Coordinates of C-alpha atoms in Angstrom, one line a residue:
Chain A
M1488 CA 52.3 65.4 9.8
T1489 CA 55.6 67.2 9.2
P1490 CA 57.6 67.3 12.5
A1491 CA 58.5 70.7 13.7
P1492 CA 60.9 72.2 16.3
L1493 CA 59.6 72.6 19.8
T1494 CA 60.6 75.5 22.1
G1495 CA 59.6 76.6 25.5
E1496 CA 60.6 79.6 27.7
G1497 CA 59.5 81.0 31.0
L1498 CA 57.2 78.1 31.5
R1499 CA 55.4 78.0 34.8
V1500 CA 52.7 75.5 35.7
Q1501 CA 50.5 75.3 38.7
H1502 CA 51.2 71.8 40.0
A1503 CA 49.2 71.8 43.2
R1504 CA 47.1 74.4 44.9
E1505 CA 50.0 76.3 46.3
V1506 CA 52.9 74.9 44.2
T1507 CA 53.9 76.4 40.9
L1508 CA 56.7 74.8 39.0
A1509 CA 59.1 76.6 36.7
Y1510 CA 60.7 74.8 33.8
P1511 CA 64.1 75.6 32.2
A1512 CA 63.9 76.9 28.7
F1513 CA 64.2 74.4 25.9
A1514 CA 64.6 74.3 22.1
W1515 CA 64.5 70.9 20.5
P1516 CA 64.9 70.4 16.8
A1517 CA 62.3 68.3 14.9
G1518 CA 62.9 64.6 15.2
T1519 CA 64.7 64.9 18.5
H1520 CA 64.5 61.8 20.8
L1521 CA 64.9 62.8 24.4
A1522 CA 64.1 61.7 28.0
V1523 CA 62.5 63.9 30.5
T1524 CA 63.8 62.9 33.9
G1525 CA 63.6 64.2 37.4
P1526 CA 62.3 63.3 40.9
S1527 CA 58.7 62.6 41.5
G1528 CA 56.4 65.6 41.8
T1529 CA 58.6 67.9 39.7
G1530 CA 56.0 68.1 36.9
K1531 CA 57.3 65.8 34.2
T1532 CA 53.8 64.6 33.2
S1533 CA 52.5 68.1 33.5
L1534 CA 55.1 69.2 31.0
L1535 CA 53.9 66.5 28.6
N1536 CA 50.4 67.7 29.1
V1537 CA 51.4 71.3 28.3
L1538 CA 53.2 70.1 25.2
A1539 CA 50.1 68.1 24.2
G1540 CA 47.9 71.2 24.7
L1541 CA 46.0 69.5 27.4
L1542 CA 47.1 71.8 30.1
R1543 CA 47.6 75.6 30.0
P1544 CA 50.6 76.9 31.8
Q1545 CA 50.3 79.8 34.2
S1546 CA 52.8 81.7 32.1
G1547 CA 55.5 81.2 29.5
R1548 CA 55.5 80.3 25.8
V1549 CA 55.6 77.0 24.0
T1550 CA 56.0 76.8 20.2
Y1551 CA 55.7 74.0 17.8
G1552 CA 57.0 75.2 14.5
D1553 CA 55.0 78.3 13.7
L1554 CA 52.3 77.5 16.2
I1555 CA 52.4 79.2 19.6
L1556 CA 50.7 76.5 21.6
T1557 CA 50.3 78.7 24.7
D1558 CA 48.3 81.3 22.7
L1559 CA 45.8 78.7 21.1
R1560 CA 42.2 78.6 22.1
E1561 CA 40.8 75.3 23.4
A1562 CA 39.3 74.3 20.0
Q1563 CA 42.7 75.1 18.3
R1564 CA 44.5 73.0 20.9
D1565 CA 42.1 70.1 20.2
A1566 CA 42.9 70.4 16.5
F1567 CA 46.7 70.6 17.3
R1568 CA 46.4 67.4 19.4
R1569 CA 44.5 65.4 16.8
R1570 CA 46.8 66.5 13.9
H1571 CA 50.3 66.6 15.5
V1572 CA 50.3 64.7 18.8
G1573 CA 50.6 61.0 19.6
Y1574 CA 50.3 60.4 23.3
V1575 CA 51.1 57.1 25.0
F1576 CA 49.6 57.3 28.5
Q1577 CA 51.2 55.7 31.5
D1578 CA 48.1 53.6 32.1
F1579 CA 47.5 53.3 28.3
H1580 CA 43.8 54.3 28.7
L1581 CA 42.4 51.9 26.1
M1582 CA 38.6 51.9 25.9
P1583 CA 37.5 48.6 27.4
G1584 CA 34.4 48.3 25.2
L1585 CA 36.2 48.6 22.0
T1586 CA 38.3 45.9 20.3
V1587 CA 42.0 46.4 19.7
L1588 CA 41.4 47.4 16.1
E1589 CA 38.6 49.9 17.1
N1590 CA 40.8 51.5 19.8
V1591 CA 43.3 52.4 17.1
E1592 CA 40.6 53.2 14.6
L1593 CA 39.0 55.6 17.1
A1594 CA 42.2 57.8 17.2
L1595 CA 42.3 57.8 13.4
R1596 CA 38.6 58.8 13.3
V1597 CA 39.3 61.6 15.8
A1598 CA 42.1 62.8 13.6
G1599 CA 39.8 62.7 10.6
T1600 CA 42.0 60.2 8.7
A1601 CA 40.6 58.5 5.7
R1602 CA 40.4 54.6 5.6
A1603 CA 40.7 54.6 9.3
A1604 CA 40.0 50.8 9.8
E1605 CA 42.6 49.9 7.1
R1606 CA 45.2 52.1 8.5
A1607 CA 44.5 50.9 12.1
R1608 CA 45.0 47.3 10.9
D1609 CA 48.3 48.2 9.2
A1610 CA 49.6 50.0 12.3
L1611 CA 48.7 47.1 14.6
T1612 CA 50.1 44.5 12.2
R1613 CA 53.4 46.4 12.1
L1614 CA 53.5 46.1 15.9
D1615 CA 52.9 42.4 15.6
L1616 CA 49.3 42.6 16.9
G1617 CA 47.7 41.3 13.7
A1618 CA 46.3 38.3 15.4
R1619 CA 44.7 40.3 18.2
L1620 CA 42.6 42.8 16.3
R1621 CA 39.2 41.5 17.5
H1622 CA 40.3 41.1 21.1
R1623 CA 39.3 43.4 23.9
P1624 CA 42.0 45.2 25.9
A1625 CA 41.2 43.0 29.0
Q1626 CA 42.2 39.9 27.0
L1627 CA 45.7 41.2 26.3
S1628 CA 48.9 41.1 28.3
T1629 CA 50.3 44.4 29.7
G1630 CA 53.0 44.4 26.9
E1631 CA 50.4 43.9 24.3
R1632 CA 48.2 46.7 25.7
Q1633 CA 51.2 49.0 25.6
R1634 CA 51.8 48.1 22.0
V1635 CA 48.1 48.9 21.2
A1636 CA 48.6 52.3 22.9
I1637 CA 51.7 52.9 20.8
A1638 CA 49.9 51.9 17.6
R1639 CA 47.1 54.3 18.5
A1640 CA 49.6 57.1 19.2
V1641 CA 51.5 56.6 15.9
A1642 CA 48.7 55.5 13.5
H1643 CA 47.8 59.0 12.4
R1644 CA 51.5 59.8 11.8
P1645 CA 52.0 62.6 14.3
G1646 CA 55.0 64.9 14.4
L1647 CA 55.2 64.8 18.2
L1648 CA 55.2 61.5 20.1
L1649 CA 54.7 61.9 23.9
V1650 CA 55.2 58.9 26.1
D1651 CA 54.6 58.9 29.8
E1652 CA 56.5 56.3 31.8
P1653 CA 56.5 53.5 29.2
T1654 CA 58.3 51.0 31.4
A1655 CA 56.3 51.5 34.6
H1656 CA 54.3 48.2 34.1
L1657 CA 57.0 46.2 32.3
D1658 CA 60.1 44.1 33.3
R1659 CA 63.5 45.2 32.2
D1660 CA 63.5 43.1 28.9
R1661 CA 60.1 44.2 27.9
A1662 CA 60.9 47.8 28.8
A1663 CA 63.9 47.7 26.5
A1664 CA 61.8 46.2 23.7
A1665 CA 59.1 48.9 24.2
M1666 CA 61.7 51.6 24.0
T1667 CA 63.2 50.1 20.8
L1668 CA 59.7 50.0 19.4
L1669 CA 59.0 53.6 20.3
R1670 CA 62.3 54.8 18.8
E1671 CA 61.7 52.8 15.6
A1672 CA 58.1 54.2 15.3
A1673 CA 59.3 57.8 15.9
G1674 CA 62.2 57.2 13.6
D1675 CA 59.9 56.0 10.8
L1676 CA 57.8 59.1 11.2
G1677 CA 60.7 61.5 11.7
A1678 CA 58.7 62.6 14.8
T1679 CA 60.1 64.2 17.9
L1680 CA 60.0 61.6 20.7
I1681 CA 59.7 62.8 24.3
V1682 CA 59.7 60.1 26.9
V1683 CA 59.0 60.8 30.6
T1684 CA 60.8 58.2 32.7
H1685 CA 62.2 57.3 36.1
D1686 CA 64.3 54.6 34.5
E1687 CA 67.9 55.7 34.3
A1688 CA 68.8 53.0 31.8
M1689 CA 66.0 54.0 29.6
A1690 CA 66.9 57.6 29.8
A1691 CA 70.5 56.8 29.0
S1692 CA 69.3 55.0 25.9
L1693 CA 68.0 58.2 24.4
P1694 CA 70.4 60.8 22.9
L1695 CA 69.1 63.8 24.9
R1696 CA 67.9 64.4 28.4
Y1697 CA 65.8 67.2 29.8
H1698 CA 66.2 67.1 33.6
V1699 CA 63.4 68.7 35.6
T1700 CA 64.5 69.8 39.1
P1701 CA 62.3 71.1 41.8
V1702 CA 62.3 74.8 41.3
P1703 CA 59.4 76.4 43.2
A1704 CA 58.4 79.5 41.4
Chain B
M596 CA 29.8 57.8 9.6
S597 CA 30.5 60.6 12.0
L598 CA 32.8 60.1 14.9
A599 CA 30.0 60.6 17.5
L600 CA 27.7 58.1 15.8
W601 CA 30.6 55.5 15.4
T602 CA 31.6 55.9 19.0
A603 CA 28.0 55.9 20.3
L604 CA 27.1 52.7 18.6
R605 CA 30.2 51.0 20.0
T606 CA 29.8 52.3 23.5
L607 CA 26.1 51.2 23.5
R608 CA 27.2 47.8 22.3
H609 CA 29.5 47.7 25.3
R610 CA 26.7 48.7 27.7
L611 CA 24.2 46.4 26.1
G612 CA 22.7 45.5 29.5
T613 CA 21.9 49.1 30.5
L614 CA 20.7 49.8 27.0
L615 CA 18.3 46.9 27.0
I616 CA 16.9 47.7 30.4
T617 CA 16.3 51.3 29.5
A618 CA 14.9 50.5 26.0
V619 CA 12.6 47.8 27.4
A620 CA 11.4 50.3 30.2
V621 CA 10.6 52.9 27.5
A622 CA 9.0 50.2 25.2
L623 CA 6.7 49.0 28.0
A624 CA 5.7 52.5 28.9
T625 CA 5.1 53.3 25.3
A626 CA 3.0 50.2 24.7
T627 CA 1.1 50.8 28.0
A628 CA 0.2 54.3 26.9
L629 CA -0.9 53.2 23.5
V630 CA -2.6 49.8 23.7
V631 CA -5.9 51.0 25.3
P632 CA -6.4 54.0 22.9
L633 CA -5.6 51.8 19.9
V634 CA -8.0 49.0 20.9
T635 CA -10.7 51.6 21.9
R636 CA -10.5 53.1 18.4
Q637 CA -10.6 49.7 16.8
V638 CA -13.8 48.9 18.8
E639 CA -15.3 52.3 18.0
R640 CA -14.7 51.8 14.3
G641 CA -15.9 48.2 14.3
A642 CA -19.1 49.1 16.3
Q643 CA -19.7 52.2 14.1
D644 CA -19.5 50.1 11.0
A645 CA -21.8 47.5 12.4
A646 CA -24.4 50.0 13.7
Q647 CA -24.5 52.5 10.8
V648 CA -26.5 50.2 8.6
F649 CA -29.6 50.7 10.8
D650 CA -31.3 54.1 11.0
L651 CA -33.9 53.5 13.7
L652 CA -34.3 50.7 16.1
V653 CA -37.7 50.0 17.8
T654 CA -37.9 47.6 20.7
A655 CA -39.9 47.0 23.9
P656 CA -39.4 49.9 26.3
G657 CA -36.2 49.7 28.5
S658 CA -32.6 50.5 28.2
G659 CA -31.5 51.9 24.8
T660 CA -28.0 50.3 25.3
Q661 CA -29.6 46.9 26.0
A662 CA -31.8 47.3 23.0
V663 CA -28.9 47.9 20.7
M664 CA -26.6 45.3 22.3
S665 CA -29.3 42.6 22.1
T666 CA -30.9 43.2 18.8
L667 CA -28.0 44.6 16.7
F668 CA -25.0 43.0 18.3
Y669 CA -26.7 39.9 19.9
L670 CA -24.6 40.4 23.0
D671 CA -27.3 40.9 25.6
V672 CA -30.7 39.4 26.5
P673 CA -33.5 41.2 24.6
I674 CA -35.6 43.5 26.7
G675 CA -38.8 41.7 25.7
N676 CA -41.3 41.4 22.9
M677 CA -43.6 44.0 21.5
P678 CA -47.1 43.5 20.1
H679 CA -47.3 42.8 16.4
R680 CA -49.3 46.0 15.9
V681 CA -46.1 48.1 16.5
Y682 CA -44.6 46.5 13.5
Q683 CA -47.8 46.9 11.4
N684 CA -48.1 50.5 12.4
L685 CA -44.6 51.3 11.4
R686 CA -45.0 49.5 8.0
Q687 CA -48.1 51.6 7.3
L688 CA -46.5 55.0 8.3
P689 CA -46.4 57.4 5.3
G690 CA -42.9 57.7 4.0
T691 CA -41.7 54.3 5.2
R692 CA -39.0 52.8 3.1
R693 CA -38.5 49.7 5.1
A694 CA -39.7 48.1 8.3
V695 CA -37.8 44.9 9.1
P696 CA -39.2 42.8 12.0
I697 CA -36.8 40.8 14.3
A698 CA -37.8 38.0 16.6
L699 CA -35.2 36.5 18.8
G700 CA -35.3 33.7 21.3
D701 CA -33.6 30.7 19.9
N702 CA -30.0 29.7 19.1
F703 CA -28.0 27.2 17.2
A704 CA -24.8 26.2 18.9
G705 CA -24.8 29.6 20.6
F706 CA -25.5 31.5 17.4
P707 CA -28.7 33.5 17.6
I708 CA -31.6 32.5 15.4
V709 CA -33.0 35.7 14.1
G710 CA -36.5 35.6 12.7
T711 CA -37.1 38.2 10.1
T712 CA -38.4 38.9 6.6
A713 CA -36.7 39.0 3.2
A714 CA -36.7 42.8 3.6
F715 CA -33.8 42.3 5.9
F716 CA -31.6 41.6 2.9
D717 CA -32.5 44.9 1.3
Q718 CA -30.9 47.1 4.0
R719 CA -28.4 49.5 2.6
L720 CA -25.9 52.0 4.0
K721 CA -27.3 54.6 1.6
P722 CA -30.3 54.3 -0.7
T723 CA -28.0 54.5 -3.8
L724 CA -25.7 51.8 -2.6
P725 CA -26.3 48.0 -3.2
P726 CA -27.7 46.0 -0.3
Y727 CA -25.3 45.7 2.7
F728 CA -25.9 42.0 3.3
R729 CA -24.7 40.0 0.3
L730 CA -25.1 36.2 -0.3
A731 CA -21.9 34.3 -0.9
Q732 CA -23.8 31.1 -1.6
G733 CA -27.4 30.0 -2.2
R734 CA -30.5 32.1 -2.0
V735 CA -32.6 34.0 0.5
F736 CA -35.0 31.9 2.6
S737 CA -38.5 31.4 1.2
K738 CA -40.3 28.9 3.4
S739 CA -40.5 27.9 7.0
H740 CA -37.3 26.4 8.5
D741 CA -35.2 27.8 5.6
A742 CA -32.1 29.5 7.0
V743 CA -29.5 31.9 5.7
I744 CA -26.5 31.7 7.9
G745 CA -23.7 34.2 8.6
A746 CA -20.1 33.6 7.5
R747 CA -18.8 32.7 10.9
V748 CA -21.7 30.3 11.6
A749 CA -20.9 28.5 8.3
R750 CA -17.2 28.4 9.2
D751 CA -17.5 27.3 12.8
A752 CA -20.4 24.8 12.3
A753 CA -19.0 23.6 9.0
L754 CA -22.4 24.2 7.3
Q755 CA -23.1 24.9 3.7
V756 CA -26.1 25.2 1.5
G757 CA -28.4 22.1 1.7
R758 CA -27.1 21.0 5.2
T759 CA -29.6 20.9 8.1
F760 CA -29.3 21.7 11.8
T761 CA -31.5 21.9 14.8
G762 CA -32.1 25.0 16.9
A763 CA -32.5 25.2 20.7
H764 CA -34.6 27.5 22.8
G765 CA -33.0 30.5 24.4
V766 CA -30.6 33.1 23.2
E767 CA -27.7 31.2 24.9
T768 CA -26.6 27.6 24.6
G769 CA -27.6 24.9 27.2
P770 CA -30.5 22.5 27.7
H771 CA -33.9 24.1 28.2
E772 CA -37.2 22.6 29.4
D773 CA -39.1 23.2 26.2
D774 CA -36.4 22.2 23.6
A775 CA -38.9 19.6 22.5
G776 CA -40.7 22.1 20.3
H777 CA -37.5 22.9 18.4
R778 CA -36.8 19.5 16.9
E779 CA -37.7 20.3 13.3
P780 CA -34.5 20.9 11.5
Y781 CA -33.6 24.1 9.6
T782 CA -32.2 23.8 6.1
V783 CA -29.4 26.1 5.0
T784 CA -30.5 27.9 1.8
G785 CA -27.8 30.6 1.7
V786 CA -24.6 31.7 3.3
L787 CA -23.9 35.4 3.7
A788 CA -20.6 37.0 2.6
P789 CA -18.5 38.0 5.7
T790 CA -19.3 41.6 6.9
G791 CA -17.0 41.7 9.9
G792 CA -20.1 42.6 11.9
P793 CA -22.5 40.7 14.3
I794 CA -24.5 39.3 11.4
D795 CA -21.7 36.9 10.7
R796 CA -22.8 35.1 13.9
A797 CA -26.5 35.1 13.1
V798 CA -28.9 32.5 11.6
L799 CA -31.6 34.2 9.7
T800 CA -34.9 32.5 9.2
P801 CA -38.5 33.5 8.3
I802 CA -40.1 35.2 11.3
D803 CA -43.0 32.8 10.9
T804 CA -40.7 29.9 11.8
V805 CA -39.7 31.5 15.1
W806 CA -43.3 32.1 16.0
A807 CA -44.2 28.5 15.0
V808 CA -41.5 26.8 17.0
H809 CA -42.7 28.5 20.1
G810 CA -46.1 27.0 20.0
P811 CA -49.6 28.0 18.8
Q812 CA -49.9 30.9 21.3
A813 CA -46.8 32.5 20.0
A814 CA -47.8 31.9 16.4
Q815 CA -51.1 33.6 17.1
A816 CA -49.5 36.6 19.0
R817 CA -46.8 37.1 16.4
A818 CA -44.9 39.3 18.8
V819 CA -41.7 40.9 17.6
T820 CA -38.5 41.6 19.5
A821 CA -37.5 44.6 17.4
V822 CA -38.2 46.5 14.2
L823 CA -35.4 48.0 12.0
Y824 CA -37.0 51.0 10.5
S825 CA -36.0 53.2 7.6
A826 CA -37.9 56.1 6.0
E827 CA -37.6 57.9 2.7
N828 CA -36.0 60.9 4.5
L829 CA -34.6 62.0 7.8
A830 CA -37.8 63.8 8.8
G831 CA -39.7 60.5 8.3
I832 CA -37.3 58.7 10.7
Y833 CA -37.8 61.4 13.4
T834 CA -41.6 61.3 12.9
A835 CA -41.6 57.6 13.4
A836 CA -39.4 57.8 16.5
Q837 CA -41.7 60.4 18.0
R838 CA -44.8 58.4 17.3
V839 CA -43.3 55.2 18.8
N840 CA -42.0 57.0 21.9
A841 CA -45.4 58.7 22.4
G842 CA -46.9 55.2 23.0
K843 CA -46.3 52.7 25.8
D844 CA -45.8 49.6 23.7
A845 CA -42.4 50.4 22.4
M846 CA -39.5 52.7 22.3
A847 CA -37.4 54.0 19.4
V848 CA -33.7 54.5 19.6
F849 CA -31.1 55.8 17.2
P850 CA -28.3 53.2 17.2
G851 CA -25.8 56.0 16.4
Q852 CA -27.0 58.0 19.4
V853 CA -26.8 55.1 21.7
F854 CA -23.4 54.3 20.4
A855 CA -22.3 57.9 20.9
Q856 CA -23.5 57.8 24.6
A857 CA -21.6 54.5 25.1
R858 CA -18.6 56.2 23.5
D859 CA -18.8 59.1 25.9
T860 CA -18.8 56.7 28.9
L861 CA -15.9 54.9 27.3
M862 CA -14.1 58.3 26.9
Q863 CA -14.4 59.0 30.6
G864 CA -12.6 55.8 31.3
Q865 CA -10.1 56.7 28.7
A866 CA -9.4 60.0 30.3
A867 CA -8.5 58.3 33.5
Y868 CA -6.3 55.9 31.5
A869 CA -4.6 58.8 29.8
G870 CA -3.7 60.2 33.2
L871 CA -2.2 56.8 34.1
S872 CA -0.4 56.8 30.8
V873 CA 1.3 60.1 31.6
L874 CA 2.4 58.6 34.9
V875 CA 3.8 55.6 33.2
L876 CA 5.6 57.8 30.6
G877 CA 6.9 59.9 33.5
I878 CA 8.4 56.7 35.1
A879 CA 9.9 55.8 31.7
A880 CA 11.5 59.3 31.6
L881 CA 12.9 58.8 35.0
T882 CA 14.4 55.5 33.9
V883 CA 16.0 57.3 31.0
A884 CA 17.3 60.0 33.4
L885 CA 18.7 57.3 35.7
S886 CA 20.3 55.5 32.8
V887 CA 21.8 58.8 31.5
Y888 CA 23.2 59.4 35.0
T889 CA 24.8 56.0 35.4
S890 CA 26.1 56.0 31.8
S891 CA 27.6 59.4 32.4
L892 CA 29.7 57.9 35.3
E893 CA 30.8 55.1 33.1
R894 CA 31.4 57.5 30.2
Q895 CA 33.7 59.9 32.1
R896 CA 37.0 58.1 31.1
A897 CA 35.9 57.5 27.6
V898 CA 35.0 61.1 27.1
A899 CA 38.3 62.2 28.7
L900 CA 40.2 59.9 26.4
L901 CA 38.3 61.3 23.3
R902 CA 39.1 64.8 24.4
A903 CA 42.8 63.8 25.0
L904 CA 43.0 62.4 21.5
G905 CA 41.8 65.7 20.1
A906 CA 38.0 65.3 19.9
G907 CA 36.3 68.7 20.3
R908 CA 33.6 69.6 22.8
G909 CA 31.0 69.4 20.0
A910 CA 31.8 65.8 19.3
V911 CA 31.6 64.8 22.9
F912 CA 28.3 66.8 23.4
T913 CA 26.8 65.1 20.3
L914 CA 28.1 61.7 21.5
V915 CA 26.2 61.9 24.8
L916 CA 23.0 63.1 23.2
L917 CA 23.3 60.5 20.5
E918 CA 23.7 57.7 23.0
T919 CA 20.6 58.8 24.9
G920 CA 18.7 59.5 21.7
L921 CA 19.5 56.1 20.2
T922 CA 18.5 54.3 23.4
V923 CA 15.2 56.1 23.7
T924 CA 14.4 55.8 20.0
A925 CA 15.0 52.1 20.1
G926 CA 12.7 51.9 23.1
V927 CA 10.0 54.0 21.5
L928 CA 10.1 52.0 18.2
L929 CA 10.0 48.8 20.1
G930 CA 7.1 50.1 22.2
L931 CA 5.2 51.2 19.0
A932 CA 5.7 47.7 17.6
L933 CA 4.7 46.1 20.8
A934 CA 1.6 48.3 21.1
L935 CA 0.5 47.4 17.6
L936 CA 1.1 43.7 18.2
V937 CA -0.8 43.7 21.5
S938 CA -3.7 45.7 20.2
S939 CA -3.9 43.6 17.1
V940 CA -4.0 40.3 19.2
G941 CA -6.2 41.9 21.9
G942 CA -8.5 43.5 19.3
S943 CA -8.9 40.1 17.6
V944 CA -9.8 38.5 20.9
L945 CA -12.1 41.3 21.9
G946 CA -13.7 41.4 18.5
G947 CA -14.4 37.7 18.8
R948 CA -16.1 38.3 22.1
L949 CA -18.0 41.3 20.9
G950 CA -19.1 39.5 17.8
F951 CA -17.6 41.7 15.2
T952 CA -14.3 41.8 13.4
L953 CA -12.2 44.7 14.5
A954 CA -10.2 46.5 11.9
P955 CA -6.4 46.3 12.2
P956 CA -5.1 48.9 14.7
V957 CA -4.2 52.2 13.1
L958 CA -1.5 54.2 14.7
T959 CA -2.4 57.8 14.1
W960 CA 0.1 60.6 14.3
A961 CA -1.7 61.9 17.4
L962 CA -1.2 58.6 19.2
A963 CA 2.4 58.1 18.0
S964 CA 3.4 61.6 19.0
R965 CA 2.6 60.7 22.6
A966 CA 5.3 58.1 22.5
L967 CA 7.6 60.0 20.3
L968 CA 7.5 62.8 22.8
L969 CA 9.8 60.6 25.0
I970 CA 12.7 61.2 22.5
P971 CA 13.0 65.0 23.0
L972 CA 12.2 64.4 26.7
G973 CA 15.1 61.9 26.9
L974 CA 17.4 64.4 25.0
I975 CA 16.4 67.2 27.4
T976 CA 17.3 64.9 30.3
A977 CA 20.6 64.2 28.7
L978 CA 21.4 67.8 27.9
P979 CA 23.0 68.8 31.3
H980 CA 25.2 65.7 31.2
A981 CA 26.1 66.4 27.6
L982 CA 27.1 69.9 28.5
Q983 CA 29.0 68.8 31.6
S984 CA 30.9 66.1 29.7
S985 CA 31.9 68.5 26.9
R986 CA 33.2 71.0 29.4
V987 CA 35.1 68.9 31.8
S988 CA 38.9 68.9 31.5
P989 CA 40.2 65.6 30.0
L990 CA 42.9 65.5 32.6
K991 CA 40.3 65.2 35.4
H992 CA 39.5 61.6 34.5
L993 CA 42.7 60.3 33.0

């Protein structure tokens, strides 16, 4: 999908029962690569979920190109997610009963992409997982599982790639490799890459940073 | 293939153990609910076919069921013999089409030796139809100790036209005190074509032979065990029945009527069984409900992931229903196949014991619908879980 600029203003998200977080306004051009940083509990993952259309903010406005995400109904947000968003979860969330190939194929089928199996195979092969297509996630190393999650997120060519703590389960070298992989994948797609991270080195490797500070609303 | 079906098939593959347990429970319930009705219908049809060739049966007074079972199906001990005059009177009744005497009392290797006349071979389902009993080989008996044997006798005893055999006293096998009088061998003159009925197990011989082998007294008395009676019209049959039943020497029964009474008794047992079947199907439905519940717990993360990837509520709703529907359908189909297999094998064993070949089991729509009812029942059970799964926020389980 064609990447689009992302903006947000007056965004407030209920984080816990009595805690509402306020986010600084942002305006990121299409294709931006940035890190979302900040202390724990400041709502970094919540921001990703809002951008993915998984979470409705209490107030504020988020736009993606011409789309006003915060105004969309649930079914429209589902459609937005399957067309425009690739999401790499912190715990990967691969389906244990599916093979590596099927995990990626599933995302493509959800997106309604033609020749899903073929495109899933291509995506996995590009990430050097061609020999692991028939394996189950439990048979893979952590790094391999993350690469499968990345393949699943990028296979349908989203304009917005959201990544939550990609280095949480990896050592420094593998974390750096994962980061390179993500930037290459986003670069290939021209997609906007938003990475939530605690890792200063990783954040520094990205050209932009959006720092979330605890601002109780 | 739709997303829901694609995902359902793969998640079922992952939960093959649960799927198999549920499907087997449904299959067993289905088979349990269907086997007895299937076999009962086979027996009904087999017995009906075997009995409908005879209009009126006249035997010594006693139980109508025993009369039918002993003289038409050769499955019980005959009530006793009647004086020869009963047969003579029936023959001479105006409007009589046929009166066929039957004398039982001996056997060959457990097969009943039936003394009768050549008129036996002239019996027909309808006057316009050809004779019901047809010879596959040889000819009808013509003299003493000639024998026409049923298809199963020929097969089991490896007899054919021209071969001889010796009878034994009594309607069942085993040594008897007066077997000495039965040493003169019978000669096979003909083999009947298979009918699937009790006649396949019979050895037919001239009635004089049966009287003769039981000694001079029997030969003089010329008693008969039964008479198979047929009149030119229905009124003639009823008149004959009334006349016979007015006397003390014999009783007349309509095989069809006796069969209908037996069927009624059978149906009472079936009603109790139908209640049991509902209970078993209820247990199967509970198993499905339990399976849906445990699957829904396992499914939570998968559903959340699907929603996070952008699958709509409808896809998730369909997925849950499809998983249940496929499991129950697999169980029901397996159960139908199992029911047909068991009733086919059981029917064949039972038919062997009853003495007639049972037709293959026929799965009617009415019977199949009992089992198929489990599919919508399973879907209804899954409905709340499908709704819940489609409504829950994906973030709750990720």
